Amino acid sequence: GPEQAEAIIARVSGEAAGAGLEFRMDRALRSNTLLAHQLLVLAEQRGLQAEMKERLLAAYFTEGRAVGELDVLVELAAEVGLDADETRAFLEQGQGRNQVSLGHTANLR
């Protein structure tokens, strides 16, 4: 139930803090992450996979950003050095979707 979920979140947040990580599930927004995974495909192609993954995780777990929204993803991509226009076109055109659906991004999780 809700009380047990709160206790689990508090425990995980405490353990993360002990490791020097800020984990804020109270801010996390449920999102469809298909576009975020497609973005990871582009980032991998541009040699920015690790940076993009870290930025997405911080945006979701710490900042409470909506990582399923196109505009948010374009902004985050630009922050790590991806071209905003290229990123928007890549995601709007559905590029990377095949790699995601085939499980080729398993190493990106």
GROMACS .gro file of C-alpha atoms in nm:
model
  109
    1GLY     CA    1   0.000   0.000   0.000
    2PRO     CA    2   0.091   0.368   0.005
    3GLU     CA    3   0.252   0.353   0.350
    4GLN     CA    4   0.478   0.067   0.247
    5ALA     CA    5   0.570   0.246  -0.075
    6GLU     CA    6   0.664   0.559   0.121
    7ALA     CA    7   0.881   0.352   0.354
    8ILE     CA    8   1.059   0.188   0.059
    9ILE     CA    9   1.118   0.524  -0.110
   10ALA     CA   10   1.252   0.669   0.214
   11ARG     CA   11   1.488   0.373   0.261
   12VAL     CA   12   1.616   0.388  -0.097
   13SER     CA   13   1.655   0.767  -0.077
   14GLY     CA   14   1.853   0.729   0.245
   15GLU     CA   15   2.080   0.465   0.095
   16ALA     CA   16   2.136   0.680  -0.212
   17ALA     CA   17   2.223   0.979   0.007
   18GLY     CA   18   2.475   0.764   0.191
   19ALA     CA   19   2.641   0.695  -0.143
   20GLY     CA   20   2.642   1.065  -0.232
   21LEU     CA   21   2.344   1.048  -0.469
   22GLU     CA   22   2.030   1.257  -0.457
   23PHE     CA   23   1.728   1.036  -0.523
   24ARG     CA   24   1.394   1.222  -0.520
   25MET     CA   25   1.113   0.986  -0.614
   26ASP     CA   26   0.871   1.237  -0.464
   27ARG     CA   27   0.953   1.459  -0.763
   28ALA     CA   28   0.966   1.190  -1.033
   29LEU     CA   29   0.696   1.218  -1.296
   30ARG     CA   30   0.567   0.902  -1.459
   31SER     CA   31   0.660   0.918  -1.824
   32ASN     CA   32   0.654   0.707  -2.134
   33THR     CA   33   1.028   0.667  -2.193
   34LEU     CA   34   1.018   0.559  -2.558
   35LEU     CA   35   1.145   0.897  -2.680
   36ALA     CA   36   1.413   0.902  -2.410
   37HIS     CA   37   1.538   0.563  -2.526
   38GLN     CA   38   1.536   0.685  -2.886
   39LEU     CA   39   1.741   0.983  -2.771
   40LEU     CA   40   1.992   0.742  -2.619
   41VAL     CA   41   2.030   0.583  -2.963
   42LEU     CA   42   2.120   0.923  -3.111
   43ALA     CA   43   2.355   0.997  -2.823
   44GLU     CA   44   2.529   0.665  -2.876
   45GLN     CA   45   2.574   0.748  -3.245
   46ARG     CA   46   2.734   1.081  -3.149
   47GLY     CA   47   2.959   0.939  -2.877
   48LEU     CA   48   2.762   1.100  -2.594
   49GLN     CA   49   2.582   0.794  -2.459
   50ALA     CA   50   2.720   0.809  -2.105
   51GLU     CA   51   2.660   1.182  -2.072
   52MET     CA   52   2.305   1.158  -2.205
   53LYS     CA   53   2.219   0.866  -1.981
   54GLU     CA   54   2.347   1.050  -1.672
   55ARG     CA   55   2.155   1.364  -1.768
   56LEU     CA   56   1.832   1.171  -1.821
   57LEU     CA   57   1.866   0.992  -1.488
   58ALA     CA   58   1.933   1.317  -1.302
   59ALA     CA   59   1.642   1.487  -1.477
   60TYR     CA   60   1.406   1.209  -1.376
   61PHE     CA   61   1.524   1.097  -1.034
   62THR     CA   62   1.649   1.428  -0.893
   63GLU     CA   63   1.480   1.712  -1.077
   64GLY     CA   64   1.137   1.567  -1.148
   65ARG     CA   65   1.153   1.653  -1.519
   66ALA     CA   66   0.907   1.500  -1.765
   67VAL     CA   67   1.150   1.283  -1.962
   68GLY     CA   68   0.876   1.166  -2.196
   69GLU     CA   69   0.816   1.513  -2.342
   70LEU     CA   70   0.986   1.614  -2.665
   71ASP     CA   71   1.075   1.970  -2.560
   72VAL     CA   72   1.231   1.850  -2.235
   73LEU     CA   73   1.436   1.588  -2.417
   74VAL     CA   74   1.561   1.837  -2.674
   75GLU     CA   75   1.668   2.071  -2.395
   76LEU     CA   76   1.848   1.792  -2.207
   77ALA     CA   77   2.018   1.676  -2.526
   78ALA     CA   78   2.149   2.026  -2.595
   79GLU     CA   79   2.288   2.040  -2.241
   80VAL     CA   80   2.515   1.744  -2.313
   81GLY     CA   81   2.627   1.871  -2.651
   82LEU     CA   82   2.380   1.728  -2.901
   83ASP     CA   83   2.243   1.962  -3.164
   84ALA     CA   84   1.890   2.066  -3.066
   85ASP     CA   85   1.753   2.081  -3.422
   86GLU     CA   86   1.902   1.743  -3.513
   87THR     CA   87   1.767   1.592  -3.192
   88ARG     CA   88   1.416   1.725  -3.250
   89ALA     CA   89   1.412   1.596  -3.609
   90PHE     CA   90   1.551   1.257  -3.504
   91LEU     CA   91   1.279   1.212  -3.242
   92GLU     CA   92   0.993   1.356  -3.448
   93GLN     CA   93   1.078   1.126  -3.738
   94GLY     CA   94   1.079   0.822  -3.510
   95GLN     CA   95   1.445   0.745  -3.573
   96GLY     CA   96   1.597   0.502  -3.328
   97ARG     CA   97   1.260   0.341  -3.261
   98ASN     CA   98   1.360   0.014  -3.433
   99GLN     CA   99   1.673  -0.016  -3.219
  100VAL     CA  100   1.467   0.043  -2.906
  101SER     CA  101   1.197  -0.206  -3.003
  102LEU     CA  102   1.458  -0.467  -3.091
  103GLY     CA  103   1.618  -0.426  -2.750
  104HIS     CA  104   1.940  -0.278  -2.884
  105THR     CA  105   1.937  -0.022  -2.607
  106ALA     CA  106   1.948  -0.279  -2.329
  107ASN     CA  107   2.304  -0.169  -2.254
  108LEU     CA  108   2.180   0.189  -2.218
  109ARG     CA  109   1.961   0.119  -1.916
   0.00000   0.00000   0.00000
